[in-house]
Each structure stands twice: as structure tokens, then as C-alpha cells.
Tab-separated table of C-alpha atoms and ligand atoms in Angstrom:
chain	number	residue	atom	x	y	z
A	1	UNK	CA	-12.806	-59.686	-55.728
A	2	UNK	CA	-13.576	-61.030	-59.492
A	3	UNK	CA	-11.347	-58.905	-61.519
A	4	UNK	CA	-14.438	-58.217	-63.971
A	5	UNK	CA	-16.447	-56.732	-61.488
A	6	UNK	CA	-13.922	-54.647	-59.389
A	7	UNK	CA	-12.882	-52.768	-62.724
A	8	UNK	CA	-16.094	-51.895	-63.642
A	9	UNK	CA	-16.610	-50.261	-59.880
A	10	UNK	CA	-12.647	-49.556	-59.742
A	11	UNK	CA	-13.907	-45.086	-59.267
A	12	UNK	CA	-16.133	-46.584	-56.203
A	13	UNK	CA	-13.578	-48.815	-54.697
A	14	UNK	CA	-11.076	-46.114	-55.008
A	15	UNK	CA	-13.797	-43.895	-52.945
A	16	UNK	CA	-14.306	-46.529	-50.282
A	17	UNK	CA	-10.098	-46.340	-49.574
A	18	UNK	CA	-10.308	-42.296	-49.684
A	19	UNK	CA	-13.287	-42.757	-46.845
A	20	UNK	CA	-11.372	-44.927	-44.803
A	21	UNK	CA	-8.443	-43.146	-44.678
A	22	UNK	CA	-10.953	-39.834	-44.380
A	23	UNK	CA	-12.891	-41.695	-41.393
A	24	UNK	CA	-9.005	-42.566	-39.698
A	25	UNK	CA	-7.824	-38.971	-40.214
A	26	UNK	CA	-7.753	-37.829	-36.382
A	27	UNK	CA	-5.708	-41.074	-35.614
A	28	UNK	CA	-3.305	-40.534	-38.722
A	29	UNK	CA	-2.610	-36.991	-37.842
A	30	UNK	CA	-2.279	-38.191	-34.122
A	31	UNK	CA	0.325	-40.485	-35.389
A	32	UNK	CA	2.573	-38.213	-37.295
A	33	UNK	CA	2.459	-35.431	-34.906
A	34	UNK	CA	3.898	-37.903	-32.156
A	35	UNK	CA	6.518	-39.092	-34.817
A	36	UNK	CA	7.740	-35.336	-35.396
A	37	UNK	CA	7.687	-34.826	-31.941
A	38	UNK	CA	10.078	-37.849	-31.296
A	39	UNK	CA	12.474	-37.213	-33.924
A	40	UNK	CA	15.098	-40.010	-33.734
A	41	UNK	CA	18.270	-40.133	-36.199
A	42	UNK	CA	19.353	-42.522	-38.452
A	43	UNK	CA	19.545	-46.304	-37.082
A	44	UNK	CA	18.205	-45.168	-33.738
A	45	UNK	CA	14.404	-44.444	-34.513
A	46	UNK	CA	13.283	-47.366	-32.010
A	47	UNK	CA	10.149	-44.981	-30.833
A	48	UNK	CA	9.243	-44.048	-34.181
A	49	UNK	CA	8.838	-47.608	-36.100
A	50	UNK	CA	7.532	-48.690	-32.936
A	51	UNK	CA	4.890	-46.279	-33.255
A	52	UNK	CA	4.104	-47.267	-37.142
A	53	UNK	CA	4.923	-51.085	-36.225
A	54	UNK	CA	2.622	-51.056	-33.367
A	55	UNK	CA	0.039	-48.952	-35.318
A	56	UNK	CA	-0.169	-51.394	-38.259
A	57	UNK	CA	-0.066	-54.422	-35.854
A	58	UNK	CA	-3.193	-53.124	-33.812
A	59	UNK	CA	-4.740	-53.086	-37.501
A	60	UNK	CA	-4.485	-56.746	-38.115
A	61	UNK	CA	-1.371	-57.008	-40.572
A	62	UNK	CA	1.194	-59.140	-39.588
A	63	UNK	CA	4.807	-58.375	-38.392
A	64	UNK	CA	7.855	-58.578	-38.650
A	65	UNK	CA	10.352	-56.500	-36.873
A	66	UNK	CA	14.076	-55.934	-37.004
A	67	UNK	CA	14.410	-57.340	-40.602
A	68	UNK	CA	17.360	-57.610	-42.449
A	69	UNK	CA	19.584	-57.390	-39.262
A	70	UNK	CA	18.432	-53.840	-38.497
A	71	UNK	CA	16.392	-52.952	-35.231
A	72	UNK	CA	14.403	-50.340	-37.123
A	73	UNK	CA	13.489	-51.527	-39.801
A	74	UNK	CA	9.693	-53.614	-40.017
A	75	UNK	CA	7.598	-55.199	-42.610
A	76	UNK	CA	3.976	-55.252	-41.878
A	77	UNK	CA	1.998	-57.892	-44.441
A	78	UNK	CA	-1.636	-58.628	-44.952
A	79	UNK	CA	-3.592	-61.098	-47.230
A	80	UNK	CA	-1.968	-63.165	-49.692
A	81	UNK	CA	-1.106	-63.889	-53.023
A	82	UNK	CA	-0.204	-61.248	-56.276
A	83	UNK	CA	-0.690	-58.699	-56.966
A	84	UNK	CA	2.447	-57.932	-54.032
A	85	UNK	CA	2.206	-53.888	-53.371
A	86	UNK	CA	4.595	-52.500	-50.977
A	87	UNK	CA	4.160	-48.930	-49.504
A	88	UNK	CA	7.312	-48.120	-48.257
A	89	UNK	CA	7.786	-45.584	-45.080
A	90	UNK	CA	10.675	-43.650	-44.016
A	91	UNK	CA	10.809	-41.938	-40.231
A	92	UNK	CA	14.339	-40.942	-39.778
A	93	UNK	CA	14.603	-36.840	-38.543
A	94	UNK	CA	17.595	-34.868	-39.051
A	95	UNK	CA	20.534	-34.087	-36.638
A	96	UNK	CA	19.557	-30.774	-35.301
A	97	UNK	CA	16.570	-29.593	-37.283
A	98	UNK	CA	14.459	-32.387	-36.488
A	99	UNK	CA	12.176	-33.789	-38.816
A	100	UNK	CA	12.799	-30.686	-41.405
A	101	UNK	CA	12.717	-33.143	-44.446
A	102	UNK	CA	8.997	-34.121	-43.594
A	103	UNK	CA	9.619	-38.032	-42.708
A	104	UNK	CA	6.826	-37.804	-39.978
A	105	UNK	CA	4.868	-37.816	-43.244
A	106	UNK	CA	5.907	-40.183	-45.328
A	107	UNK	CA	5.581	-43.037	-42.551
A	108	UNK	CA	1.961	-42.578	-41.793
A	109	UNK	CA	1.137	-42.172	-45.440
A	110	UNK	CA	2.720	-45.337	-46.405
A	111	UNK	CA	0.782	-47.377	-42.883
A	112	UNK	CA	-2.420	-45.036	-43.852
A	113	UNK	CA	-2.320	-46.183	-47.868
A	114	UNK	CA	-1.758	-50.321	-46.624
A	115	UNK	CA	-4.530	-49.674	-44.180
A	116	UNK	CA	-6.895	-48.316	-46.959
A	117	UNK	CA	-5.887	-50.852	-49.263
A	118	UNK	CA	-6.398	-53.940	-46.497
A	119	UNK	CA	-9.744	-52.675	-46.306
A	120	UNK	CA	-10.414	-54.037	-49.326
A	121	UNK	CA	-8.357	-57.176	-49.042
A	122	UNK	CA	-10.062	-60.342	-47.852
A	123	UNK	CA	-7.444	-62.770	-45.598
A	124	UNK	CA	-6.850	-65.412	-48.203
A	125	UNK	CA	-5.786	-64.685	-52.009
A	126	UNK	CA	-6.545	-61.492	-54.356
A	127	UNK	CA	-3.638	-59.874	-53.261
A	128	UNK	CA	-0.812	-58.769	-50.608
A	129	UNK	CA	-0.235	-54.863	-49.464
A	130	UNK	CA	3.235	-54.660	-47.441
A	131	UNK	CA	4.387	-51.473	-45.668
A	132	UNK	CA	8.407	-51.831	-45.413
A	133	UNK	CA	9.823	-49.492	-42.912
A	134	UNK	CA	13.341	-48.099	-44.373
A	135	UNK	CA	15.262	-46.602	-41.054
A	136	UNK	CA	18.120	-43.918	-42.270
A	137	UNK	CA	17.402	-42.530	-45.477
A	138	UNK	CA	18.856	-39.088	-44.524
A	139	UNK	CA	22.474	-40.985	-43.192
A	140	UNK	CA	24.009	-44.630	-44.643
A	141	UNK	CA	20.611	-45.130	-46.754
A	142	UNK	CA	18.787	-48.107	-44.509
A	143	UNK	CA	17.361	-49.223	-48.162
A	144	UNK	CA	20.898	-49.974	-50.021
A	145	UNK	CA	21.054	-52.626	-47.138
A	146	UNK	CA	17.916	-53.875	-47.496
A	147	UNK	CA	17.792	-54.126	-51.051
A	148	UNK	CA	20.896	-56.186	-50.414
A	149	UNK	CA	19.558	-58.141	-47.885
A	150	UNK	CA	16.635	-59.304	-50.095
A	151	UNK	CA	13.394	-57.169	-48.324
A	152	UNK	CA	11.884	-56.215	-51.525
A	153	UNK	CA	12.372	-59.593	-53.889
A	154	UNK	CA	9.081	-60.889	-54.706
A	155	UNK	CA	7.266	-57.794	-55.076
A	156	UNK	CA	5.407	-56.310	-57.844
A	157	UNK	CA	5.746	-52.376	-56.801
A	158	UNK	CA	6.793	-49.922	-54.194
A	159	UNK	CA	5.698	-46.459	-53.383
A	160	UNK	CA	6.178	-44.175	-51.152
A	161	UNK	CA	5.225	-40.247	-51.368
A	162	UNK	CA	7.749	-37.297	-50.011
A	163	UNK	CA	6.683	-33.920	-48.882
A	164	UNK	CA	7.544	-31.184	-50.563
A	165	UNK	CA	7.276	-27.641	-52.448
A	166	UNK	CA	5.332	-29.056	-55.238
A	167	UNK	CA	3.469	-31.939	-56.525
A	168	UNK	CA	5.536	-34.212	-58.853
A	169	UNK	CA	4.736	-37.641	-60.280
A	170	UNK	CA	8.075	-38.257	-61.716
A	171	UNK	CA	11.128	-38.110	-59.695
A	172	UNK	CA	15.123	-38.229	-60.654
A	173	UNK	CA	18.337	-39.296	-57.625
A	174	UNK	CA	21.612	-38.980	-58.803
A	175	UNK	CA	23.482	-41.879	-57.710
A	176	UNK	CA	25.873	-41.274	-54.359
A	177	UNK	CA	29.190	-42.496	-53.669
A	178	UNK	CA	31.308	-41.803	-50.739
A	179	UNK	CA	35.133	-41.584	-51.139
A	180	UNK	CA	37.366	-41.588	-47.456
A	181	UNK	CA	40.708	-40.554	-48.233
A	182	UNK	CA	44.227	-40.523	-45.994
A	183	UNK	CA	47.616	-39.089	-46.819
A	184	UNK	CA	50.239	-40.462	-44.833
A	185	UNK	CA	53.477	-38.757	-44.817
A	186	UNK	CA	56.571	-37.658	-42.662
A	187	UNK	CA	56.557	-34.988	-39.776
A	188	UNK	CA	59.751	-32.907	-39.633
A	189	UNK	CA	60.129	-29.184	-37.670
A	190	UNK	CA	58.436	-26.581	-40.078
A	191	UNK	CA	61.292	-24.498	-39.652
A	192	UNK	CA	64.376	-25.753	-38.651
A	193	UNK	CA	64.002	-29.570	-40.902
A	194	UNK	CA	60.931	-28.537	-43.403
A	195	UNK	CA	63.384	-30.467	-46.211
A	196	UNK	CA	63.074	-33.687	-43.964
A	197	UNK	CA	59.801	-34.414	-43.969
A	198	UNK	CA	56.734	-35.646	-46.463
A	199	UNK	CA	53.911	-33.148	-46.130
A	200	UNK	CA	50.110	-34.728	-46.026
A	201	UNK	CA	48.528	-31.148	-46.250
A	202	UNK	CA	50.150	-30.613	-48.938
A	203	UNK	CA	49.356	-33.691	-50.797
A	204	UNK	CA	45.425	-32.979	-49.691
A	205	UNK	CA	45.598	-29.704	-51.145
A	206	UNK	CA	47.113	-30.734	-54.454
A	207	UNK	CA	44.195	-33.276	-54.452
A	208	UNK	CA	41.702	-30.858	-53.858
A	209	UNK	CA	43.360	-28.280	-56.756
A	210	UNK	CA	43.542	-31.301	-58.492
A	211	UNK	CA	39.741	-31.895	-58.614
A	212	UNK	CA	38.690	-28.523	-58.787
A	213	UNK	CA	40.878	-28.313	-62.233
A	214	UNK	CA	38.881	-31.595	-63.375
A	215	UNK	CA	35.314	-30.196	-62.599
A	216	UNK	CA	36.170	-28.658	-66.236
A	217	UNK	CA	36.321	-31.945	-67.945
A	218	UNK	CA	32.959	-33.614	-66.647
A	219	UNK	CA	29.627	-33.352	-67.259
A	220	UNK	CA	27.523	-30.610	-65.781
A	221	UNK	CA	25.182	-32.847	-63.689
A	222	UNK	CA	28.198	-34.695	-62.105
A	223	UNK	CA	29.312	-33.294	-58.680
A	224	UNK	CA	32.134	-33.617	-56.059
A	225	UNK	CA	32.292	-32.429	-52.878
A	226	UNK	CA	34.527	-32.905	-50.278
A	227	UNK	CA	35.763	-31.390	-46.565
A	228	UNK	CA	39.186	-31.777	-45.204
A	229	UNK	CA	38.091	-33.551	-41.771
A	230	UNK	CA	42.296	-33.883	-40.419
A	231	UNK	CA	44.587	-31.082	-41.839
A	232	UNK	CA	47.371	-31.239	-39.040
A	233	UNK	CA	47.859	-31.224	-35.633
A	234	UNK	CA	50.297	-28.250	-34.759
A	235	UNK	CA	51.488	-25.124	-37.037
A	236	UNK	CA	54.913	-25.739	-36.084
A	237	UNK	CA	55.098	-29.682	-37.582
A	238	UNK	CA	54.883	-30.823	-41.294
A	239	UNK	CA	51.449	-32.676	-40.938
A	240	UNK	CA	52.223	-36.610	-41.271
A	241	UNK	CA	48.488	-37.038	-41.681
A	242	UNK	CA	45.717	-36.057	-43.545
A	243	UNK	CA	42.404	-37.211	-44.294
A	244	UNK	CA	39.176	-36.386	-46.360
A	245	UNK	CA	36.187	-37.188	-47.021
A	246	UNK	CA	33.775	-36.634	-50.334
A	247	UNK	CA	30.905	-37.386	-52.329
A	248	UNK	CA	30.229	-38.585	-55.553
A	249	UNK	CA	27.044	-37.880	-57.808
A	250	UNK	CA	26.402	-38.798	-61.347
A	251	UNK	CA	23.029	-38.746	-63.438
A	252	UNK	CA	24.032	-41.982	-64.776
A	253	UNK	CA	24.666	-45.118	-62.652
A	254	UNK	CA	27.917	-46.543	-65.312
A	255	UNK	CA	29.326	-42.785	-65.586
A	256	UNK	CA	29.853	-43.176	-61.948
A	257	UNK	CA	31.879	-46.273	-62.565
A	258	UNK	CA	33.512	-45.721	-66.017
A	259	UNK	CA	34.220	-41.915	-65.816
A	260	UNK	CA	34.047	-40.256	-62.561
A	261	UNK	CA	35.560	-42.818	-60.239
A	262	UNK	CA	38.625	-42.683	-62.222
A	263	UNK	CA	39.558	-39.377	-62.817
A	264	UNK	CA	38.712	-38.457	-58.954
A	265	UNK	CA	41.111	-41.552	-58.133
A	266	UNK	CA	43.595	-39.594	-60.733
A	267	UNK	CA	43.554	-36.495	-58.332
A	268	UNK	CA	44.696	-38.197	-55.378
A	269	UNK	CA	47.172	-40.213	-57.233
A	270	UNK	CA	48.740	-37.204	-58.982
A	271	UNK	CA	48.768	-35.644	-55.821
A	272	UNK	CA	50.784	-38.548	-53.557
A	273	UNK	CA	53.251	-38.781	-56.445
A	274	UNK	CA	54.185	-35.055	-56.509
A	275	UNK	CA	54.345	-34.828	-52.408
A	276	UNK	CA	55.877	-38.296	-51.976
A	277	UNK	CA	53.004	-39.187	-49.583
A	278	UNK	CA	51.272	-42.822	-49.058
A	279	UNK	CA	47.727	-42.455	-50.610
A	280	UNK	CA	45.044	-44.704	-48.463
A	281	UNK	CA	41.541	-44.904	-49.859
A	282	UNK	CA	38.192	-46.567	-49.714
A	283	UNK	CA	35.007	-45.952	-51.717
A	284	UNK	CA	31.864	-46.686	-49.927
A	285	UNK	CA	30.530	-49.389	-52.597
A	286	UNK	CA	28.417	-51.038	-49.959
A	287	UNK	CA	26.425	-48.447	-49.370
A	288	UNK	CA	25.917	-46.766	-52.477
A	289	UNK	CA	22.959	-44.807	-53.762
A	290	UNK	CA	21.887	-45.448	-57.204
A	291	UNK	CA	19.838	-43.746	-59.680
A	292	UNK	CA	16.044	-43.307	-58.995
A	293	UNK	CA	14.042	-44.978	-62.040
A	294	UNK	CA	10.765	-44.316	-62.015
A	295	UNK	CA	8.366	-46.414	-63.346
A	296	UNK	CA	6.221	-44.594	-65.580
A	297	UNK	CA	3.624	-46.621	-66.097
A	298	UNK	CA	2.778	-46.349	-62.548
A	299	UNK	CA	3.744	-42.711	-61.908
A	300	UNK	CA	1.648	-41.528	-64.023
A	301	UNK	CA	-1.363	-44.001	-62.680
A	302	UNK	CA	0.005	-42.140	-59.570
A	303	UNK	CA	-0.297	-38.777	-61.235
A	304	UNK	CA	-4.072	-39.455	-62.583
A	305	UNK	CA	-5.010	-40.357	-58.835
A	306	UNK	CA	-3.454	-37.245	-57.281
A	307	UNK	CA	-5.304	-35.055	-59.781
A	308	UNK	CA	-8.094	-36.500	-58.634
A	309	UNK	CA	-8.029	-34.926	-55.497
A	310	UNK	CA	-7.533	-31.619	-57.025
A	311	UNK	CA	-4.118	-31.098	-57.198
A	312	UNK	CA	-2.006	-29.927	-60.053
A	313	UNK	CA	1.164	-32.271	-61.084
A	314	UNK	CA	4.539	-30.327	-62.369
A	315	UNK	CA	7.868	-31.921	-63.613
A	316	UNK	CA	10.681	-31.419	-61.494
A	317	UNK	CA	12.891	-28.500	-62.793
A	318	UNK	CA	16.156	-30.423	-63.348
A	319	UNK	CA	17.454	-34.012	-62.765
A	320	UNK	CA	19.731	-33.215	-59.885
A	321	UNK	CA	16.158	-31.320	-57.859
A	322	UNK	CA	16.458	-33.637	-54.783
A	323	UNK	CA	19.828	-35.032	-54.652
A	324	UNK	CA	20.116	-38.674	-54.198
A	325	UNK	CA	17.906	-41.167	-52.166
A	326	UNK	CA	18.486	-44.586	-50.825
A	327	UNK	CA	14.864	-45.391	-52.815
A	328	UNK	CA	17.215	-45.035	-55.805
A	329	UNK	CA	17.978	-48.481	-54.822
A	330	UNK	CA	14.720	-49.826	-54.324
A	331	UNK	CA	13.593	-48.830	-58.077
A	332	UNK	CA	16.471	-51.024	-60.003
A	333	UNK	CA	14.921	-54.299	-58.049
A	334	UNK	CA	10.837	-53.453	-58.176
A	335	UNK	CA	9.001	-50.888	-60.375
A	336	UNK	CA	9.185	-48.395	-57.873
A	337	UNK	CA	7.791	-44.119	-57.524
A	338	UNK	CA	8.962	-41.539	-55.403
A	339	UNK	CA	6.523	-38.484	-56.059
A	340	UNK	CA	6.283	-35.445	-53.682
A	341	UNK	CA	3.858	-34.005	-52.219
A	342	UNK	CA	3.166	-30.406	-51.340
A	343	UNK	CA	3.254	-28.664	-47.990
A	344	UNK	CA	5.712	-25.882	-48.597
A	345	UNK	CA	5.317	-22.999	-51.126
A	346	UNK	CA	7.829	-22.715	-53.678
A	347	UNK	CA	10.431	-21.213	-52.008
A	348	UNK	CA	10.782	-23.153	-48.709
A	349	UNK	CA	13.469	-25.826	-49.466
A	350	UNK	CA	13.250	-29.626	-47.718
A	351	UNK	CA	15.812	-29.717	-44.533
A	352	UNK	CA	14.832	-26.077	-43.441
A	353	UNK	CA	13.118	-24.991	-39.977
A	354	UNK	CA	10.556	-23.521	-41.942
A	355	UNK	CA	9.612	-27.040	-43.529
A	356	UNK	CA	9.320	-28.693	-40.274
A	357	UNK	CA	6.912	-26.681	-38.933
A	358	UNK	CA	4.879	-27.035	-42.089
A	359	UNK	CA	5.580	-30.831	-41.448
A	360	UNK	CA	3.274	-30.628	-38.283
A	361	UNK	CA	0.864	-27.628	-39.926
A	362	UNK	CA	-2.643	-28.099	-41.393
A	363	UNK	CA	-0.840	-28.098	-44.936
A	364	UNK	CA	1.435	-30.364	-43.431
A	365	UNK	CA	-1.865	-33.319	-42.739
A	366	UNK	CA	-3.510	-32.684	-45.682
A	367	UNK	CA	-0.333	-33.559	-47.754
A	368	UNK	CA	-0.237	-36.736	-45.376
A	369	UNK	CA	-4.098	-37.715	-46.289
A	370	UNK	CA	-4.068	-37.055	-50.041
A	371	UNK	CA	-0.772	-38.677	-50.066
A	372	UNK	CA	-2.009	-41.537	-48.787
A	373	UNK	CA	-5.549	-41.277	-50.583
A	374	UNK	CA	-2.988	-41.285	-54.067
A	375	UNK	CA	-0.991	-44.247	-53.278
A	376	UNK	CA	-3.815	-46.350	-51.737
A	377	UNK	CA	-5.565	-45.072	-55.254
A	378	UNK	CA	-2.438	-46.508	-57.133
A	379	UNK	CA	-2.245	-49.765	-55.319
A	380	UNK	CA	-5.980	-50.164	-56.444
A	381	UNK	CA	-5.115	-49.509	-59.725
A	382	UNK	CA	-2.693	-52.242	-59.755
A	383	UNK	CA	-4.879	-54.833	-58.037
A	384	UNK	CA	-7.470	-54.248	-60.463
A	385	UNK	CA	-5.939	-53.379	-63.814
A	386	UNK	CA	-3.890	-56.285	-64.948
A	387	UNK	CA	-3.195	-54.364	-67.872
A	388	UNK	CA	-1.466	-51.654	-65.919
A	389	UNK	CA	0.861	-54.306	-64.255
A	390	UNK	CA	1.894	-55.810	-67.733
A	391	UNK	CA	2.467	-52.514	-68.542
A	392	UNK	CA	4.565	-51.940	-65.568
A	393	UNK	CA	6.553	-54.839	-65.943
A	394	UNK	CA	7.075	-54.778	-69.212
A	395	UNK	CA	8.882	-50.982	-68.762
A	396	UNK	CA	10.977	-52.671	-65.621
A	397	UNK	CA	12.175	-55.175	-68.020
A	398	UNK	CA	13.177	-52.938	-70.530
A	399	UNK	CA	14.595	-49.719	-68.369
A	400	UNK	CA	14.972	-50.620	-64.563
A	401	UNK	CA	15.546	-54.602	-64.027
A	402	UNK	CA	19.070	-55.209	-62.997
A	403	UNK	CA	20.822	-57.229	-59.943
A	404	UNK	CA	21.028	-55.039	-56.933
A	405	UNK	CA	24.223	-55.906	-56.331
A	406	UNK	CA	25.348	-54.825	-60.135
A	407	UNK	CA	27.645	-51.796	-59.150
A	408	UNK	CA	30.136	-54.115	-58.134
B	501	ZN	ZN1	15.936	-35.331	-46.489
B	502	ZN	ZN1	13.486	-36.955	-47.081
């Protein structure tokens, strides 16, 4: 495709991807009704990216499965050459309530939007659309690993669309830490040798005063939250052991590391000197979340494309709207967007009962085809507008480009 004459017809190419993925729609609503009726847990969702893999493959793109030393996880590649755009699928359900965040979605929007866009593509040069299937995102975040592992060097964007209660361009993840904590101390007879021993409950619930005290001191949108998961094994013992386990969140990626991390640390320190117990802990560095950074240029190219289809764009209502995500991650290596898409009113939260069955509803597929109709739309928009990749980059560069492995 000359780049002079695609621009000029960029509104009609963008209508042949909408017509393919419009001609496909039985198919792609086949697809994501069998994904939410298989709905497999984190690391273990062999059916479902066999489904997309096998889906894609029948398609003509090439691939590659069990990447980055994960059986899940797939990257599906066709044509060759930059512009390198990367739709990025998720298809990980929830223990218990299924596939209540929607993920059934996001998958077959992501294969739907590279299908579209290979449409377009010829074999050799002009361009390379990816899908990248990211196993876990609702447990360990599958996407810290690969980051780390190297599956999205090389690229020039990823995308991926979410369902949800409304339609946003922009989104915001507070970066996620985990904290495991132990107390060890010294078991005596509660009543008849209490003075004897070192009590490990007791330490765990100074801790826990201890941080509830500090919430005081810290910003607003930080948060931690923790359960006690060993508090003692018999009423009648001083408990020798303890153990914990919390979560970290911060707006701001070097709050996490210059702030928060060591006043929580504080808690559990004050805590082990005033009860005399052994404090054991380990922060879950390797498989952090980070802070979502959206690239704007392309969000709003995004946001132009879903308005297109008649939809009206808001901006989520607070930073800390959708907790954190393992695509966090993805956007501090590659100009990267996670919008939403809506299914839900208002008023019917992700991770709900209600939201899976609007995951698998009429709403539910035409969230799934203008989804993919808005990223395949995007990915058009960078093929053809060079100016909108400089643009892109040039923001990256500026606001998002650092090592993934710089939180140390
Ligand atoms: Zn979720
Ligand atoms: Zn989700």
C-alpha cells in the first residue's frame, strides 16, 4: 500500500476492516461464547488460547505457542516489516464467578481486530499485526513475565479493549505490590507460662495497628490491604507463628519505592521489636504491576474511531477506577491503551454475576464487534499516518519509555 494513496482512502479502508469483521460476526460471537463457557483460571487456560491460537492459525497468521516459558501464552504474526501493531488478548476467568470480568471479550476482539487488519496486509512488507495472548491477568499478571521475558520488544504499539460500564479512551492502574509476611516467635502455655513465651499474634496485630495508624500519613490514592492467613493454632498456646499477606498500590510507580515500601516495612519492624518476635519478609518484586501509561496520542486516535461507531467516550471518574493491571507493564516498554468498552450500565461493577451474563448477552457481542471495529480502526491509523506514529513515539519518549526491569 503506497502511503500517499492509502491516506487519502484511509475512511474507506477503515470501512473495508469494519465489513470484515461485520461479515465474521457469527464466527466471532461463536468464539467468545465457547471461551465464557470454558472458563479456565489463571496459568491453566489451555482450552481457551487454544481456541484463539487455533482460530488465528486457521486464518493464515503464523504461530507461536507457549512463549516466554508459559503454556498459555501465544503470539500469532502476519506480514512483515513496520509499522509492528500488537493487539493484545487476555482469556483468563475468575475463580468462582467465571468469566465475570468479561475476558471472553477481550480475546476475540484482539484475534477479530489482527484479522481485520491482515485483511489489508499483503505477505511481504507494509507492515506486521501481532495478537499476543497474556494468560493470568486476574492472578500473578502473565504480562509482568512477559514483558520480562522480552514478548513485546520490537513493537511499535499494543492495544487491547476491556469491557465495561462505560466507554473510556484513557485508562489509569495503580501499580501492585505484594508483601508476604511471617512472625516467628516462642510458644509457651497461655495460662500457666504466658511470661515464657514470644507471641507472633501479637506482633501481627501490632503490625496491623501499626499500619492502620500510618494510613494517616500517606497519600489518599495509596492503599494497603492485608488478611491474616495463620493467626495460631490452639487458644490454649502463645502462637509461635504468624503470617500475612498484603497489597500495595500507589498512583505513582517511585512513591511505591521511595515512600510506601518503607514506612509499611516500618510497621512490621516496630512491631517485632516491641513483641521480641523474628520478622521474615518478602516483597513480590518479580511480579509487580506498574502504572498504566497511556499513550495519548493513540488513545485518543482510539477515541475518534470509537465515536465513529456511535458511541459516546467519558473519562474515568478517578485514577484508582479499575485497580491495577498487568497491561500496566506492557505500557512502560511500547506505547500502549487499555480503553473499555461498554456492556454493563452504570451500576453493574466488573467481577459481578451480573457482568458475566452481560459478557455472553447481545450487549455483551456488540461491545466485542465495535471493540474490535475501534482497534482494527486504530491499527489503520497507525499504518497509514506516519505522523500519528511520530507523534506516538515522540510522547513514549518523553512520558512512558523506561527499562522494564527499572523497579529493581
Ligand atoms: Zn478483572
Ligand atoms: Zn479484566
Amino acid at each position: 500500500m503506497s502511503e500517499q494513496r492509502v491516506s487519502e482512502n484511509a475512511p474507506a479502508i477503515k470501512q473495508r476492516a469494519s465489513d470484515e469483521i461485520e461479515r465474521r460476526k457469527q464466527e466471532l460471537i461463536d468464539l467468545s461464547l465457547r471461551i465464557h463457557a470454558t472458563p479456565e483460571i489463571a496459568f491453566q487456560e489451555h482450552k481457551s488460547s487454544a481456541m484463539l491460537a487455533d482460530f488465528l492459525e486457521a486464518q493464515g497468521f503464523a504461530l507461536e505457542r507457549g512463549i516466554c516459558e508459559i503454556d498459555t501464552a501465544f503470539r500469532a504474526t502476519y506480514g512483515s516489516g513496520e509499522p509492528r501493531i500488537a493487539f493484545v488478548a487476555e482469556y483468563d476467568a475468575l475463580p468462582g464467578v467465571g468469566h465475570g470480568c468479561g475476558h471472553n471479550i477481550i480475546g476475540t476482539a484482539a484475534a477479530a481486530a489482527g484479522i481485520a487488519l491482515k485483511s489489508l496486509l499483503q505477505e511481504d512488507g507494509g507492515g506486521t499485526v501481532l495478537v499476543i495472548g497474556t494468560p493470568a491477568e486476574e492472578a500473578a499478571g502473565g504480562k509482568v513475565y512477559m514483558v520480562a521475558r522480552g514478548a513485546f520488544e520490537g513493537l511499535d504499539c499494543a492495544m487491547m479493549v476491556h469491557p465495561g460500564n462505560r466507554n473510556t479512551f484513557v485508562a489509569y492502574a495503580l501499580a501492585c505490590l505484594e508483601l508476604e509476611i511471617e512472625f516467628r516467635g516462642k510458644e509457651a502455655h497461655a495460662a500457666a507460662r504466658p511470661e515464657a513465651g514470644l507471641n507472633a499474634l501479637d506482633a501481627m496485630v501490632a503490625a496491623f495497628s501499626n499500619l492502620g495508624l500510618m494510613r494517616q500519613q500517606i497519600r489518599d490514592s495509596a492503599r494497603v490491604h492485608g488478611i491474616i492467613t495463620e493467626g495460631g493454632q490452639a487458644v490454649n498456646v502463645i502462637p509461635s507463628f504468624t503470617k500475612a499477606k498484603l497489597l500495595i498500590r500507589t498512583e505513582e510507580d517511585e512513591y511505591m519505592d521511595e515512600v510506601l515500601k518503607p514506612k509499611v516495612l516500618a510497621c512490621f519492624e516496630g512491631a517485632a521489636q516491641a513483641t521480641g518476635c523474628q520478622l521474615i519478609y518478602k516483597w513480590g518484586e518479580e511480579s509487580r504491576y506498574k502504572t498504566m501509561r497511556t499513550n495519548m496520542a493513540l488513545a485518543e486516535a482510539y477515541r475518534d474511531n470509537v465515536e465513529g461507531l456511535g458511541r459516546t467516550t467519558v473519562m474515568p471518574e478517578s485514577k484508582r477506577s479499575m485497580g491495577s493491571t498487568d497491561m500496566g507493564n506492557v505500557s512502560q516498554v511500547v506505547p500502549g491503551i487499555h480503553p473499555a468498552i461498554s456492556i454493563a450500565p452504570p451500576d453493574v461493577p466488573i467481577h459481578t454475576e451480573e457482568f458475566r451474563e452481560l459478557a455472553r448477552s447481545e450487549s455483551g457481542h456488540a461491545g466485542l464487534l465495535d471493540g474490535a471495529k475501534a482497534l482494527a480502526m486504530t491499527g489503520i491509523d497507525v499504518l497509514l499516518n506516519p505522523d500519528l506514529l511520530k507523534r506516538m513515539k515522540d510522547e513514549f519518549a518523553q512520558t512512558g519509555g523506561r527499562p522494564s526491569d527499572s523497579a529493581g
